[in-house]
Amino acid sequence: MTLNALVLNQGADRKVSGAIETLQDDQLPAGDVTVAVEYSTLNYKDGLVLTTGGGLVRTWPHVGGIDLAGSVETSDNPAFRPGDRVVLNGWRVGELQWGGYATKARVKGDWLVKLPQSISSRRAMAIGTAGYTSMLCVLALEKHGIRPEAGEILVTGAAGGVGSVAVAILAKLGYTVAAATGRPEEGDYLRSLGAATVMPRKELLEAPDRPLLSERFAGVVDTVSSVMLAKALAQVKYAGAAAVCGLAGGATFPGSILPFILRGVTMYGIDSVMLPKGPREEAWRRLATDLPLDKLDATVSEAGLTDLMTLAPKILKGEIRGRMVVDVHK
């Protein structure tokens, strides 16, 4: 039995090259479930793997792709049977373990979640790690007690994959969304997802001149960090919260402790990679009901395996809108 895969190798200059190759099934890594992959995605982390490895890959050759969706082909795991429709996000798949840029993947069944009936494999990858992370952010704000009547929710990096889905989910749930973006041409797109206000990124790019600014936001979904997060936190209302899931602006946080100790603001760190199975299943159940799938479709572009080496630098530069679904059979 064979499969096709985008096989990556790293040269002496640390640059990564890739080529479509036909492999034997016995070349797949160890695992108790083999998945016939239909779709994968292109995320920021995938862009790192495809260009330099990003320090994420330890052994070469490698097959990237941190997301995958398809159906179970064979299983030695009692929780799964052939034909089950499944999705995988995280668990260092596509980094330490071969991932979804292939027509088959062999993984641990404990990493898989059965797809809700209403979500196709393609839509599962339109959601992908980005959308699943967005849902985790919304769940954190909900569990904090923030309701739509509390006021505006700020979403940073709103035109990206995580941000786009967060805007759509929050708007459907009745929240008033302020979408911050550095791409003013995406204003109509963000409003079509449900954003009430489109904020120019520059409004959040200057460090706050005071540790506390006027209260504006009931909550924040932050995909950027750095100065933008500091400026956002300085404007969060008393007892509000921020769900923090990304570092597109860098890993540093030039902020103040005062929003936390004078306004009782809470910051939730959102990890989508090693999250236990129960919260994963909850997130996917909620995605099936709370994500407007018609608006999701509007965020999607499609590519094949042959396109990924060209697209990878673009996602690192923030030049890809919304979600990029990868048909692994192209």
Coordinates of C-alpha atoms in Angstrom, one line a residue:
M1 CA 0.0 0.0 0.0
T2 CA 1.3 3.5 -0.9
L3 CA 0.6 7.1 -0.1
N4 CA 1.6 10.5 -1.5
A5 CA 3.2 13.0 0.8
L6 CA 5.0 16.4 0.7
V7 CA 8.4 15.2 2.0
L8 CA 10.6 17.9 3.5
N9 CA 14.4 18.0 4.0
Q10 CA 16.6 20.6 5.5
G11 CA 19.8 21.6 3.9
A12 CA 23.1 22.7 5.4
D13 CA 22.0 26.3 5.1
R14 CA 18.9 25.4 7.2
K15 CA 16.6 26.1 4.4
V16 CA 13.8 23.6 3.8
S17 CA 13.0 22.0 0.5
G18 CA 10.0 19.9 -0.3
A19 CA 8.9 17.4 -3.0
I20 CA 5.8 15.2 -3.5
E21 CA 6.9 11.6 -3.1
T22 CA 5.2 8.2 -3.2
L23 CA 5.9 6.3 0.1
Q24 CA 5.1 2.9 1.4
D25 CA 2.6 2.5 4.3
D26 CA 5.4 0.9 6.4
Q27 CA 7.3 4.2 6.3
L28 CA 4.6 5.9 8.4
P29 CA 5.5 6.4 12.0
A30 CA 4.2 4.2 14.9
G31 CA 0.6 4.6 16.0
D32 CA -2.6 2.6 16.6
V33 CA -4.8 4.4 14.0
T34 CA -4.2 5.0 10.3
V35 CA -6.3 7.8 8.9
A36 CA -7.1 8.3 5.2
V37 CA -6.5 12.0 5.1
E38 CA -8.7 14.2 2.9
Y39 CA -7.8 17.7 3.9
S40 CA -5.2 19.6 6.0
T41 CA -4.5 23.3 6.5
L42 CA -1.8 25.9 6.3
N43 CA -1.1 27.7 9.7
Y44 CA 1.6 30.0 10.9
K45 CA 3.4 27.2 12.5
D46 CA 3.2 25.2 9.3
G47 CA 4.8 28.1 7.6
L48 CA 7.8 27.9 9.9
V49 CA 8.2 24.2 9.3
L50 CA 8.0 24.6 5.5
T51 CA 10.6 27.4 5.4
T52 CA 13.3 26.9 8.0
G53 CA 11.9 24.2 10.3
G54 CA 11.4 26.9 12.9
G55 CA 13.2 24.8 15.5
L56 CA 10.1 22.7 15.7
V57 CA 11.3 19.6 13.7
R58 CA 14.0 17.3 15.2
T59 CA 14.4 14.7 12.5
W60 CA 14.5 14.9 8.7
P61 CA 13.0 13.9 6.2
H62 CA 9.7 15.1 7.6
V63 CA 6.1 15.4 6.7
G64 CA 4.4 18.6 8.0
G65 CA 0.8 19.6 8.6
I66 CA -0.4 20.3 12.2
D67 CA -4.0 19.6 11.2
L68 CA -5.7 16.8 9.4
A69 CA -9.2 15.5 8.8
G70 CA -10.5 12.3 7.1
S71 CA -11.7 8.8 7.9
V72 CA -10.2 5.9 9.8
E73 CA -8.7 3.4 7.5
T74 CA -7.4 0.9 10.1
S75 CA -7.5 0.9 13.9
D76 CA -6.0 -1.1 16.8
N77 CA -7.7 1.4 19.2
P78 CA -11.0 0.2 20.6
A79 CA -12.4 3.8 20.5
F80 CA -12.2 3.9 16.7
R81 CA -13.5 1.8 13.8
P82 CA -12.8 2.0 10.1
G83 CA -15.0 4.6 8.5
D84 CA -15.1 6.9 11.6
R85 CA -14.8 10.6 10.5
V86 CA -12.0 12.2 12.6
V87 CA -10.1 15.4 13.1
L88 CA -6.7 16.0 14.7
N89 CA -5.2 19.2 16.0
G90 CA -2.0 19.6 17.9
W91 CA -0.1 17.0 19.9
R92 CA 3.1 18.1 18.1
V93 CA 1.9 16.3 15.0
G94 CA 3.4 18.0 12.0
E95 CA 6.4 19.0 14.2
L96 CA 7.8 16.0 16.2
Q97 CA 5.6 13.5 14.3
W98 CA 4.7 13.3 10.7
G99 CA 1.5 15.2 10.0
G100 CA -1.3 15.9 7.6
Y101 CA 0.5 16.8 4.3
A102 CA 0.0 13.3 3.0
T103 CA -2.9 11.1 1.8
K104 CA -2.4 8.9 5.0
A105 CA -1.3 9.5 8.5
R106 CA -0.6 7.1 11.3
V107 CA -1.2 8.5 14.8
K108 CA -2.3 7.7 18.3
G109 CA -6.0 7.3 18.7
D110 CA -6.0 9.3 21.9
W111 CA -5.1 12.3 19.7
L112 CA -8.2 12.0 17.5
V113 CA -11.6 13.6 18.0
K114 CA -14.7 12.2 16.2
L115 CA -16.2 14.9 14.0
P116 CA -19.7 16.1 14.7
Q117 CA -22.1 14.9 12.0
S118 CA -22.8 18.4 10.7
I119 CA -19.1 19.2 10.0
S120 CA -17.5 17.8 6.8
S121 CA -13.8 17.0 6.5
R122 CA -13.3 20.2 4.4
R123 CA -15.1 22.4 6.9
A124 CA -13.2 20.8 9.7
M125 CA -10.1 22.0 8.1
A126 CA -11.6 25.4 7.4
I127 CA -11.9 25.5 11.1
G128 CA -8.6 23.8 11.8
T129 CA -6.4 24.6 14.8
A130 CA -7.1 28.3 14.2
G131 CA -10.9 27.9 14.6
Y132 CA -10.6 25.4 17.4
T133 CA -8.3 27.8 19.2
S134 CA -10.8 30.6 18.6
M135 CA -13.5 28.5 20.2
L136 CA -11.3 27.8 23.2
C137 CA -10.9 31.6 23.6
V138 CA -14.6 32.1 23.5
L139 CA -15.2 29.4 26.0
A140 CA -12.7 31.0 28.4
L141 CA -14.5 34.3 28.2
E142 CA -17.9 32.6 28.8
K143 CA -16.6 30.7 31.8
H144 CA -15.3 33.9 33.2
G145 CA -18.9 35.1 33.1
I146 CA -18.6 37.7 30.3
R147 CA -22.0 37.9 28.5
P148 CA -22.9 40.0 25.4
E149 CA -24.5 42.7 27.4
A150 CA -21.1 43.3 29.2
G151 CA -19.8 45.3 26.2
E152 CA -17.3 45.2 23.4
I153 CA -15.0 42.3 22.8
L154 CA -11.7 43.2 21.1
V155 CA -10.2 40.7 18.7
T156 CA -6.6 41.4 17.6
G157 CA -5.2 40.1 14.4
A158 CA -8.8 39.9 13.3
A159 CA -8.2 39.2 9.6
G160 CA -6.0 36.1 10.3
G161 CA -7.2 32.5 10.8
V162 CA -7.8 32.6 14.5
G163 CA -9.2 36.2 14.5
S164 CA -11.6 35.6 11.6
V165 CA -13.3 32.7 13.2
A166 CA -13.3 34.4 16.6
V167 CA -15.1 37.4 15.1
A168 CA -17.7 35.1 13.4
I169 CA -18.4 33.0 16.6
L170 CA -18.6 36.0 18.9
A171 CA -21.0 37.9 16.5
K172 CA -23.3 34.9 16.2
L173 CA -23.4 34.6 20.0
G174 CA -24.6 38.2 20.2
Y175 CA -21.4 39.9 21.3
T176 CA -20.4 43.3 20.0
V177 CA -17.0 42.8 18.3
A178 CA -14.2 45.3 17.7
A179 CA -11.9 43.8 15.1
A180 CA -8.4 45.2 15.1
T181 CA -6.4 44.7 11.9
G182 CA -3.4 46.2 10.1
R183 CA -5.1 45.6 6.7
P184 CA -7.7 48.3 6.2
E185 CA -8.7 46.8 2.9
E186 CA -10.2 43.9 5.0
G187 CA -12.8 46.1 6.6
D188 CA -15.7 44.9 4.5
Y189 CA -14.6 41.3 5.0
L190 CA -14.5 41.7 8.8
R191 CA -17.9 43.4 8.9
S192 CA -19.3 40.6 6.8
L193 CA -18.2 38.2 9.6
G194 CA -20.1 40.3 12.1
A195 CA -17.6 42.9 13.4
A196 CA -19.4 46.0 14.6
T197 CA -16.2 48.1 14.6
V198 CA -13.0 47.8 12.6
M199 CA -10.1 49.2 14.4
P200 CA -6.8 50.3 12.7
R201 CA -4.0 48.3 14.2
K202 CA -2.0 51.5 14.8
E203 CA -4.4 52.4 17.6
L204 CA -2.9 49.5 19.6
L205 CA 0.7 49.8 18.4
E206 CA 1.8 52.5 20.7
A207 CA 2.6 51.4 24.3
P208 CA 0.1 53.0 26.7
D209 CA 1.4 56.2 28.2
R210 CA -0.3 55.2 31.5
P211 CA -0.8 51.7 33.0
L212 CA -4.6 52.2 33.0
L213 CA -6.5 53.9 30.2
S214 CA -10.3 54.5 29.9
E215 CA -12.3 51.3 30.3
R216 CA -13.7 50.1 27.0
F217 CA -13.5 46.3 26.4
A218 CA -15.3 43.7 28.4
G219 CA -13.0 41.1 27.0
V220 CA -10.2 40.4 24.6
V221 CA -9.2 37.6 22.2
D222 CA -5.6 38.3 21.5
T223 CA -3.6 36.6 18.8
V224 CA -0.7 39.1 18.7
S225 CA 0.7 39.8 22.2
S226 CA 3.5 42.4 22.7
V227 CA 2.5 46.1 22.7
M228 CA -1.0 45.4 21.4
L229 CA -1.8 43.2 24.3
A230 CA -0.4 45.7 26.8
K231 CA -2.5 48.5 25.2
A232 CA -5.6 46.3 25.1
L233 CA -5.3 45.2 28.8
A234 CA -5.0 48.8 29.9
Q235 CA -8.5 49.3 28.4
V236 CA -10.2 46.2 29.8
K237 CA -13.2 47.0 32.1
Y238 CA -13.2 46.1 35.8
A239 CA -13.3 42.3 36.3
G240 CA -12.9 41.7 32.5
A241 CA -10.7 39.1 30.9
A242 CA -8.4 38.4 28.0
A243 CA -7.9 35.1 26.3
V244 CA -4.4 35.0 24.9
C245 CA -3.5 32.5 22.3
G246 CA -0.9 33.9 19.9
L247 CA 2.4 35.8 19.5
A248 CA 2.4 37.2 16.0
G249 CA 3.8 40.4 17.4
G250 CA 6.5 38.7 19.5
A251 CA 6.7 36.9 22.8
T252 CA 7.5 39.9 25.0
F253 CA 4.9 41.6 27.0
P254 CA 5.7 45.2 27.9
G255 CA 2.8 45.7 30.2
S256 CA 1.9 46.6 33.7
I257 CA 0.6 44.6 36.6
L258 CA -2.0 47.4 37.4
P259 CA -4.9 46.1 35.3
F260 CA -4.7 42.9 37.2
I261 CA -4.5 44.3 40.7
L262 CA -6.5 47.5 40.4
R263 CA -9.2 46.4 38.0
G264 CA -9.3 42.7 38.7
V265 CA -8.6 41.8 35.1
T266 CA -7.9 38.1 34.4
M267 CA -5.7 36.8 31.6
Y268 CA -6.3 33.2 30.3
G269 CA -3.5 31.4 28.5
I270 CA -5.0 29.3 25.7
D271 CA -3.1 26.2 24.7
S272 CA -4.5 24.1 21.9
V273 CA -1.6 21.7 21.4
M274 CA -1.6 19.5 24.5
L275 CA -5.1 20.1 25.8
P276 CA -6.8 17.0 27.2
K277 CA -9.5 15.2 25.1
G278 CA -12.5 16.3 27.1
P279 CA -12.1 20.1 26.5
R280 CA -11.2 19.3 22.8
E281 CA -14.5 17.5 22.4
E282 CA -16.4 20.3 24.0
A283 CA -14.8 22.8 21.7
W284 CA -15.8 20.8 18.6
R285 CA -19.4 20.3 19.9
R286 CA -19.7 24.0 20.3
L287 CA -18.2 24.7 16.9
A288 CA -20.9 22.6 15.3
T289 CA -23.6 24.8 16.8
D290 CA -22.0 28.3 17.3
L291 CA -19.9 28.9 14.2
P292 CA -21.9 30.2 11.3
L293 CA -20.7 27.8 8.6
D294 CA -21.8 30.1 5.7
K295 CA -19.5 32.8 7.1
L296 CA -16.8 30.2 7.7
D297 CA -16.9 29.3 4.0
A298 CA -16.3 33.0 3.1
T299 CA -13.0 32.9 5.0
V300 CA -11.6 29.9 3.1
S301 CA -9.1 29.6 0.2
E302 CA -8.0 26.2 -1.1
A303 CA -4.6 24.9 -2.1
G304 CA -3.0 21.6 -2.9
L305 CA 0.2 20.0 -1.6
T306 CA 2.1 21.3 -4.7
D307 CA 1.3 24.9 -3.6
L308 CA 2.5 24.8 -0.1
M309 CA 6.2 25.7 -0.5
T310 CA 5.2 28.9 -2.3
L311 CA 2.5 29.8 0.2
A312 CA 4.5 29.2 3.3
P313 CA 6.4 32.5 3.2
K314 CA 3.2 34.4 2.6
I315 CA 1.5 33.2 5.7
L316 CA 4.6 34.2 7.8
K317 CA 4.3 37.7 6.4
G318 CA 0.5 37.9 7.2
E319 CA -0.4 38.0 3.5
I320 CA -3.1 35.2 3.7
R321 CA -6.6 36.2 4.7
G322 CA -8.7 33.8 6.8
R323 CA -8.2 30.1 6.4
M324 CA -6.2 28.1 3.9
V325 CA -7.5 24.6 3.4
V326 CA -5.2 22.0 1.7
D327 CA -6.6 19.3 -0.5
V328 CA -4.0 16.6 0.0
H329 CA -5.0 14.8 -3.2
K330 CA -3.9 17.8 -5.3

